[in-house]
mmCIF file of C-alpha atoms and ligand atoms in Angstrom:
data_model
loop_
_atom_site.group_PDB
_atom_site.id
_atom_site.type_symbol
_atom_site.label_atom_id
_atom_site.label_comp_id
_atom_site.label_asym_id
_atom_site.label_seq_id
_atom_site.Cartn_x
_atom_site.Cartn_y
_atom_site.Cartn_z
ATOM 1 C CA MET A 17 35.580 -4.117 0.853
ATOM 2 C CA LYS A 18 35.385 -7.456 -0.897
ATOM 3 C CA ARG A 19 33.247 -10.042 0.814
ATOM 4 C CA GLU A 20 34.053 -13.700 0.592
ATOM 5 C CA PHE A 21 31.589 -16.277 -0.643
ATOM 6 C CA ALA A 22 31.684 -19.970 -1.424
ATOM 7 C CA VAL A 23 29.251 -21.677 -3.775
ATOM 8 C CA ILE A 24 28.991 -25.452 -3.415
ATOM 9 C CA GLY A 25 27.361 -27.102 -6.416
ATOM 10 C CA LEU A 26 27.722 -25.460 -9.817
ATOM 11 C CA GLY A 27 24.492 -26.588 -11.508
ATOM 12 C CA ARG A 28 22.245 -24.034 -13.182
ATOM 13 C CA PHE A 29 21.260 -22.415 -9.882
ATOM 14 C CA GLY A 30 24.616 -22.422 -8.066
ATOM 15 C CA GLY A 31 26.375 -21.562 -11.312
ATOM 16 C CA SER A 32 24.176 -18.542 -11.813
ATOM 17 C CA ILE A 33 24.829 -17.308 -8.252
ATOM 18 C CA CYS A 34 28.552 -17.799 -8.746
ATOM 19 C CA ARG A 35 28.555 -15.890 -12.037
ATOM 20 C CA GLU A 36 26.550 -12.977 -10.656
ATOM 21 C CA LEU A 37 28.629 -12.635 -7.468
ATOM 22 C CA SER A 38 31.816 -12.701 -9.526
ATOM 23 C CA GLU A 39 30.474 -10.093 -11.952
ATOM 24 C CA GLU A 40 29.666 -7.893 -8.955
ATOM 25 C CA GLY A 41 33.317 -8.090 -7.979
ATOM 26 C CA MET A 42 32.956 -10.487 -5.048
ATOM 27 C CA GLU A 43 35.535 -13.089 -4.069
ATOM 28 C CA VAL A 44 33.998 -16.474 -4.786
ATOM 29 C CA LEU A 45 35.273 -19.959 -4.075
ATOM 30 C CA ALA A 46 33.447 -22.341 -6.437
ATOM 31 C CA ILE A 47 33.226 -26.018 -5.503
ATOM 32 C CA ASP A 48 31.845 -29.028 -7.360
ATOM 33 C CA THR A 49 32.576 -32.756 -7.523
ATOM 34 C CA GLN A 50 32.539 -32.707 -11.320
ATOM 35 C CA GLU A 51 35.699 -31.645 -13.094
ATOM 36 C CA GLU A 52 33.925 -30.200 -16.141
ATOM 37 C CA LYS A 53 31.736 -27.963 -13.936
ATOM 38 C CA VAL A 54 34.815 -26.711 -12.105
ATOM 39 C CA ASN A 55 36.647 -26.051 -15.370
ATOM 40 C CA GLU A 56 33.710 -23.996 -16.568
ATOM 41 C CA PHE A 57 34.170 -21.663 -13.569
ATOM 42 C CA LYS A 58 37.975 -21.444 -13.551
ATOM 43 C CA GLU A 59 37.957 -18.122 -15.379
ATOM 44 C CA ILE A 60 34.859 -16.780 -13.644
ATOM 45 C CA ALA A 61 35.322 -17.414 -9.914
ATOM 46 C CA SER A 62 38.336 -16.348 -7.841
ATOM 47 C CA HIS A 63 39.047 -20.026 -7.122
ATOM 48 C CA ALA A 64 37.397 -23.150 -8.493
ATOM 49 C CA VAL A 65 38.108 -26.543 -6.962
ATOM 50 C CA ILE A 66 37.002 -30.110 -7.456
ATOM 51 C CA ALA A 67 35.909 -31.371 -4.054
ATOM 52 C CA ASP A 68 33.240 -33.363 -2.286
ATOM 53 C CA ALA A 69 31.724 -30.961 0.219
ATOM 54 C CA GLN A 70 30.402 -33.817 2.352
ATOM 55 C CA ASP A 71 33.965 -34.449 3.519
ATOM 56 C CA GLU A 72 34.691 -32.403 6.628
ATOM 57 C CA LYS A 73 38.451 -32.688 6.152
ATOM 58 C CA VAL A 74 38.143 -31.292 2.634
ATOM 59 C CA LEU A 75 36.072 -28.341 3.832
ATOM 60 C CA LYS A 76 38.663 -27.535 6.483
ATOM 61 C CA GLU A 77 41.536 -27.782 4.004
ATOM 62 C CA LEU A 78 39.751 -25.353 1.713
ATOM 63 C CA GLY A 79 39.735 -22.828 4.551
ATOM 64 C CA ILE A 80 35.974 -22.592 4.400
ATOM 65 C CA ARG A 81 35.962 -21.411 8.006
ATOM 66 C CA ASN A 82 37.206 -17.986 6.888
ATOM 67 C CA ILE A 83 34.356 -17.483 4.454
ATOM 68 C CA ASP A 84 31.509 -15.160 5.434
ATOM 69 C CA HIS A 85 28.697 -16.716 3.483
ATOM 70 C CA VAL A 86 28.384 -20.177 1.957
ATOM 71 C CA ILE A 87 25.714 -21.084 -0.597
ATOM 72 C CA VAL A 88 24.863 -24.793 -0.805
ATOM 73 C CA ALA A 89 23.368 -25.405 -4.240
ATOM 74 C CA ILE A 90 23.596 -29.184 -4.329
ATOM 75 C CA GLY A 91 20.426 -30.368 -6.020
ATOM 76 C CA ASP A 92 19.246 -33.924 -6.321
ATOM 77 C CA ASN A 93 21.496 -35.380 -3.644
ATOM 78 C CA ILE A 94 19.493 -34.299 -0.608
ATOM 79 C CA GLN A 95 21.694 -36.280 1.744
ATOM 80 C CA ALA A 96 24.819 -34.479 0.506
ATOM 81 C CA SER A 97 23.052 -31.140 0.861
ATOM 82 C CA ILE A 98 22.023 -31.873 4.469
ATOM 83 C CA LEU A 99 25.398 -33.286 5.531
ATOM 84 C CA THR A 100 27.263 -30.377 3.967
ATOM 85 C CA THR A 101 24.995 -27.852 5.674
ATOM 86 C CA LEU A 102 25.431 -29.577 9.018
ATOM 87 C CA MET A 103 29.204 -29.562 8.686
ATOM 88 C CA LEU A 104 29.293 -25.901 7.662
ATOM 89 C CA LYS A 105 27.174 -25.123 10.692
ATOM 90 C CA GLU A 106 29.551 -27.040 12.959
ATOM 91 C CA LEU A 107 32.511 -25.212 11.453
ATOM 92 C CA GLY A 108 30.847 -21.983 12.565
ATOM 93 C CA ILE A 109 30.052 -20.409 9.185
ATOM 94 C CA LYS A 110 28.185 -17.168 9.878
ATOM 95 C CA LYS A 111 25.726 -17.345 7.038
ATOM 96 C CA ILE A 112 24.562 -20.424 5.159
ATOM 97 C CA THR A 113 22.067 -20.293 2.290
ATOM 98 C CA VAL A 114 20.759 -23.600 0.996
ATOM 99 C CA LYS A 115 18.639 -24.552 -1.971
ATOM 100 C CA ALA A 116 15.856 -26.927 -0.938
ATOM 101 C CA GLN A 117 14.559 -29.603 -3.241
ATOM 102 C CA ASN A 118 11.188 -30.124 -1.515
ATOM 103 C CA ASP A 119 9.273 -29.146 1.620
ATOM 104 C CA TYR A 120 10.723 -31.947 3.789
ATOM 105 C CA HIS A 121 14.227 -31.019 2.759
ATOM 106 C CA GLU A 122 13.404 -27.432 3.685
ATOM 107 C CA LYS A 123 12.162 -28.499 7.132
ATOM 108 C CA VAL A 124 15.343 -30.419 7.877
ATOM 109 C CA LEU A 125 17.511 -27.524 6.706
ATOM 110 C CA ASN A 126 15.675 -25.124 8.997
ATOM 111 C CA LYS A 127 16.026 -27.536 11.930
ATOM 112 C CA ILE A 128 19.787 -27.894 11.511
ATOM 113 C CA GLY A 129 20.235 -24.144 11.405
ATOM 114 C CA ALA A 130 20.484 -23.052 7.769
ATOM 115 C CA ASP A 131 20.144 -19.263 7.854
ATOM 116 C CA GLN A 132 18.295 -18.999 4.579
ATOM 117 C CA VAL A 133 16.487 -21.723 2.680
ATOM 118 C CA VAL A 134 15.525 -20.982 -0.903
ATOM 119 C CA HIS A 135 13.198 -22.877 -3.175
ATOM 120 C CA PRO A 136 13.740 -21.374 -6.611
ATOM 121 C CA GLU A 137 11.723 -23.810 -8.735
ATOM 122 C CA ARG A 138 8.676 -23.658 -6.460
ATOM 123 C CA ASP A 139 8.789 -19.880 -6.085
ATOM 124 C CA MET A 140 9.348 -19.167 -9.753
ATOM 125 C CA GLY A 141 6.513 -21.569 -10.552
ATOM 126 C CA ARG A 142 4.195 -19.626 -8.251
ATOM 127 C CA ARG A 143 5.185 -16.306 -9.756
ATOM 128 C CA ILE A 144 4.542 -17.543 -13.243
ATOM 129 C CA ALA A 145 1.229 -19.146 -12.232
ATOM 130 C CA HIS A 146 -0.028 -15.776 -10.985
ATOM 131 C CA SER A 147 0.872 -14.070 -14.225
ATOM 132 C CA ILE A 148 -0.787 -16.873 -16.210
ATOM 133 C CA ILE A 149 -4.059 -16.592 -14.271
ATOM 134 C CA SER A 150 -4.468 -12.944 -15.169
ATOM 135 C CA ASN A 151 -2.999 -11.216 -18.187
ATOM 136 C CA ASN A 152 -2.862 -8.045 -16.145
ATOM 137 C CA ILE A 153 -0.637 -9.395 -13.402
ATOM 138 C CA LEU A 154 2.879 -9.004 -14.670
ATOM 139 C CA ASP A 155 4.756 -10.256 -11.639
ATOM 140 C CA HIS A 156 4.139 -11.513 -8.161
ATOM 141 C CA LEU A 157 6.639 -11.615 -5.337
ATOM 142 C CA GLU A 158 5.816 -13.430 -2.131
ATOM 143 C CA LEU A 159 6.887 -11.535 0.997
ATOM 144 C CA SER A 160 5.555 -14.112 3.447
ATOM 145 C CA ASP A 161 2.875 -16.791 3.467
ATOM 146 C CA ASP A 162 0.168 -14.153 3.289
ATOM 147 C CA HIS A 163 1.732 -10.961 1.954
ATOM 148 C CA SER A 164 2.949 -10.109 -1.525
ATOM 149 C CA ILE A 165 4.022 -7.429 -3.923
ATOM 150 C CA VAL A 166 2.374 -7.497 -7.334
ATOM 151 C CA GLU A 167 2.990 -5.657 -10.525
ATOM 152 C CA VAL A 168 -0.296 -5.034 -12.357
ATOM 153 C CA LYS A 169 -1.374 -3.278 -15.520
ATOM 154 C CA ALA A 170 -3.799 -0.470 -14.723
ATOM 155 C CA GLY A 171 -7.336 -1.733 -15.403
ATOM 156 C CA THR A 172 -9.857 0.292 -17.386
ATOM 157 C CA LYS A 173 -11.668 1.274 -14.160
ATOM 158 C CA MET A 174 -8.524 3.024 -12.961
ATOM 159 C CA ILE A 175 -7.815 5.141 -16.009
ATOM 160 C CA GLY A 176 -8.248 8.859 -15.463
ATOM 161 C CA GLN A 177 -8.587 8.392 -11.711
ATOM 162 C CA ASN A 178 -6.113 9.131 -8.975
ATOM 163 C CA LEU A 179 -5.325 7.163 -5.802
ATOM 164 C CA VAL A 180 -7.712 9.309 -3.742
ATOM 165 C CA ASP A 181 -10.589 8.757 -6.233
ATOM 166 C CA LEU A 182 -9.967 5.038 -6.080
ATOM 167 C CA ASP A 183 -9.336 5.223 -2.323
ATOM 168 C CA ILE A 184 -7.198 2.124 -2.621
ATOM 169 C CA ARG A 185 -5.783 2.029 0.888
ATOM 170 C CA ALA A 186 -9.152 2.538 2.539
ATOM 171 C CA ASN A 187 -11.104 0.255 0.187
ATOM 172 C CA TYR A 188 -8.633 -2.557 -0.272
ATOM 173 C CA GLY A 189 -6.048 -2.177 2.489
ATOM 174 C CA CYS A 190 -3.173 -2.195 -0.017
ATOM 175 C CA ASN A 191 -0.587 0.416 -0.853
ATOM 176 C CA VAL A 192 0.542 1.519 -4.255
ATOM 177 C CA VAL A 193 4.287 1.847 -3.759
ATOM 178 C CA ALA A 194 5.187 2.828 -7.300
ATOM 179 C CA ILE A 195 3.650 3.689 -10.649
ATOM 180 C CA LYS A 196 5.454 3.014 -13.903
ATOM 181 C CA HIS A 197 4.233 5.327 -16.620
ATOM 182 C CA GLY A 198 3.817 3.502 -19.892
ATOM 183 C CA LYS A 199 4.103 6.693 -21.970
ATOM 184 C CA THR A 200 7.320 8.068 -20.553
ATOM 185 C CA ASN A 201 8.773 4.856 -19.145
ATOM 186 C CA GLU A 202 9.383 6.797 -15.936
ATOM 187 C CA ILE A 203 8.880 5.147 -12.604
ATOM 188 C CA ASN A 204 7.549 7.133 -9.684
ATOM 189 C CA VAL A 205 8.488 5.375 -6.463
ATOM 190 C CA SER A 206 6.386 7.438 -4.129
ATOM 191 C CA PRO A 207 3.290 8.418 -6.038
ATOM 192 C CA MET A 208 1.244 11.339 -4.752
ATOM 193 C CA ALA A 209 -2.350 10.591 -3.858
ATOM 194 C CA THR A 210 -3.328 12.968 -6.657
ATOM 195 C CA GLU A 211 -1.366 11.234 -9.391
ATOM 196 C CA VAL A 212 -3.649 10.387 -12.315
ATOM 197 C CA ILE A 213 -3.441 6.886 -13.755
ATOM 198 C CA GLU A 214 -3.126 6.745 -17.520
ATOM 199 C CA PRO A 215 -3.540 3.953 -20.060
ATOM 200 C CA GLY A 216 -0.450 1.768 -20.158
ATOM 201 C CA ASP A 217 0.526 2.535 -16.556
ATOM 202 C CA ILE A 218 1.762 -0.246 -14.322
ATOM 203 C CA LEU A 219 1.139 -0.234 -10.569
ATOM 204 C CA ILE A 220 3.312 -1.905 -7.959
ATOM 205 C CA VAL A 221 1.075 -2.850 -5.072
ATOM 206 C CA ILE A 222 1.978 -4.248 -1.662
ATOM 207 C CA GLY A 223 -0.431 -5.858 0.790
ATOM 208 C CA ALA A 224 -2.024 -8.945 2.299
ATOM 209 C CA ASP A 225 -2.864 -11.559 -0.331
ATOM 210 C CA LYS A 226 -6.571 -11.417 0.444
ATOM 211 C CA ASP A 227 -6.578 -7.635 0.017
ATOM 212 C CA ILE A 228 -4.567 -7.774 -3.184
ATOM 213 C CA SER A 229 -7.033 -10.355 -4.468
ATOM 214 C CA ARG A 230 -9.960 -8.042 -3.858
ATOM 215 C CA PHE A 231 -8.067 -5.183 -5.448
ATOM 216 C CA GLU A 232 -7.370 -7.303 -8.522
ATOM 217 C CA LYS A 233 -10.953 -8.512 -8.785
ATOM 218 C CA HIS A 234 -12.468 -5.051 -8.612
ATOM 219 C CA LEU A 235 -9.945 -2.844 -10.316
ATOM 220 C CA VAL A 236 -7.630 -4.801 -12.577
HETATM 221 P P1 ATP B 314 20.210 -27.044 -11.099
HETATM 222 O O1 ATP B 314 18.747 -27.309 -11.171
HETATM 223 O O2 ATP B 314 20.580 -25.829 -10.328
HETATM 224 O O3 ATP B 314 20.921 -27.129 -12.404
HETATM 225 P P2 ATP B 314 20.137 -29.433 -9.752
HETATM 226 O O4 ATP B 314 19.128 -29.011 -8.758
HETATM 227 O O5 ATP B 314 19.678 -30.242 -10.895
HETATM 228 O O6 ATP B 314 20.849 -28.162 -10.277
HETATM 229 P P3 ATP B 314 22.352 -31.150 -9.329
HETATM 230 O O7 ATP B 314 22.714 -31.057 -10.754
HETATM 231 O O8 ATP B 314 21.889 -32.418 -8.757
HETATM 232 O O9 ATP B 314 21.304 -30.057 -8.968
HETATM 233 O O10 ATP B 314 23.536 -30.615 -8.424
HETATM 234 C C1 ATP B 314 24.098 -29.365 -8.620
HETATM 235 C C2 ATP B 314 25.590 -29.494 -8.622
HETATM 236 O O11 ATP B 314 26.037 -29.916 -7.324
HETATM 237 C C3 ATP B 314 26.107 -30.496 -9.618
HETATM 238 O O12 ATP B 314 27.005 -29.848 -10.505
HETATM 239 C C4 ATP B 314 26.808 -31.537 -8.757
HETATM 240 O O13 ATP B 314 27.982 -32.031 -9.359
HETATM 241 C C5 ATP B 314 27.136 -30.773 -7.484
HETATM 242 N N1 ATP B 314 27.295 -31.632 -6.314
HETATM 243 C C6 ATP B 314 26.527 -32.688 -5.968
HETATM 244 N N2 ATP B 314 26.989 -33.250 -4.824
HETATM 245 C C7 ATP B 314 28.049 -32.518 -4.434
HETATM 246 C C8 ATP B 314 28.959 -32.590 -3.333
HETATM 247 N N3 ATP B 314 28.840 -33.523 -2.396
HETATM 248 N N4 ATP B 314 29.945 -31.671 -3.252
HETATM 249 C C9 ATP B 314 30.082 -30.720 -4.199
HETATM 250 N N5 ATP B 314 29.261 -30.596 -5.261
HETATM 251 C C10 ATP B 314 28.268 -31.486 -5.386
HETATM 252 P P1 ATP B 315 -5.220 7.661 5.182
HETATM 253 O O1 ATP B 315 -6.213 8.196 6.138
HETATM 254 O O2 ATP B 315 -5.719 6.411 4.470
HETATM 255 O O3 ATP B 315 -3.833 7.469 5.732
HETATM 256 P P2 ATP B 315 -4.135 9.984 3.999
HETATM 257 O O4 ATP B 315 -4.361 10.846 5.151
HETATM 258 O O5 ATP B 315 -2.771 9.473 3.728
HETATM 259 O O6 ATP B 315 -5.145 8.749 4.030
HETATM 260 P P3 ATP B 315 -4.183 10.933 1.270
HETATM 261 O O7 ATP B 315 -2.731 10.743 1.155
HETATM 262 O O8 ATP B 315 -4.791 12.177 0.735
HETATM 263 O O9 ATP B 315 -4.710 10.784 2.738
HETATM 264 O O10 ATP B 315 -4.892 9.742 0.560
HETATM 265 C C1 ATP B 315 -6.284 9.573 0.579
HETATM 266 C C2 ATP B 315 -6.618 8.188 0.184
HETATM 267 O O11 ATP B 315 -6.024 7.874 -1.062
HETATM 268 C C3 ATP B 315 -6.074 7.149 1.149
HETATM 269 O O12 ATP B 315 -6.944 6.829 2.196
HETATM 270 C C4 ATP B 315 -5.902 5.977 0.237
HETATM 271 O O13 ATP B 315 -7.081 5.240 0.158
HETATM 272 C C5 ATP B 315 -5.597 6.576 -1.107
HETATM 273 N N1 ATP B 315 -4.155 6.526 -1.352
HETATM 274 C C6 ATP B 315 -3.277 7.541 -1.333
HETATM 275 N N2 ATP B 315 -2.025 7.129 -1.619
HETATM 276 C C7 ATP B 315 -2.114 5.819 -1.805
HETATM 277 C C8 ATP B 315 -1.170 4.805 -2.134
HETATM 278 N N3 ATP B 315 0.115 5.054 -2.319
HETATM 279 N N4 ATP B 315 -1.632 3.543 -2.251
HETATM 280 C C9 ATP B 315 -2.945 3.248 -2.063
HETATM 281 N N5 ATP B 315 -3.862 4.164 -1.761
HETATM 282 C C10 ATP B 315 -3.475 5.424 -1.643
HETATM 283 CA CA1 CA B 316 17.186 -29.113 -10.969
#
């Protein structure tokens, strides 16, 4: 079953969503005020139209009401992003995802009922900052304000030990959800407690930030 999406705003972020959805075989209506942006997506999206999404009449004419999920990726024009979101909400769109430009924008979007607010520049910045702080942290994914998943290179203290020896859950309150073996490139998504950690292994660890921090300090 093909699901229907609309992407409003075809900048780098919206454009990338549009491309990926289309490549995954989804029906996508691509909308932008700029003709050249729309032309760029003519061959990629199912439909690409030049339109100002702030105009309620335009949104209705485009049949946006029949679309399951609308992504608002209007960037710098915060007013246009808010007005568009509000109108989509009033038209009864089931799911609205909006890119926020800053924390105040995010607050307003949540208040007016956006279902999902994303903050790609801020979040990507945070992920990269974590990997810059420690050479052993390869990636960091925030699950909530105080929980994360991190991808870490096995530290020297871990080598030759297994999860029971290290007693990670008891000592640090975190769970190792997967181990990527450097040698074989295999990934074990539910490691046994007896699995021995070898040089070059990468651990995927989930937990509270404060626990992950302790884990990193002592073992990575
Ligand atoms: P990115 O960082 O993702 O490249 P951005 O955050 O810099 O984008 P803008 O370039 O300001 O965002 O806006 C993204 C796109 O949204 C632009 O292509 C712009 O033409 C389009 N856009 C702005 N206002 C509207 C509107 N009212 N209706 C439809 N599209 C709009
Ligand atoms: P627990 O009482 O903590 O639930 P358990 O009964 O599951 O332990 P084992 O599976 O043998 O016992 O694991 C013993 C210890 O090894 C756990 O307490 C934990 O500290 C550590 N451990 C095992 N698997 C993991 C894992 N995936 N991530 C982190 N620590 C683990
Ligand atoms: Ca931008």
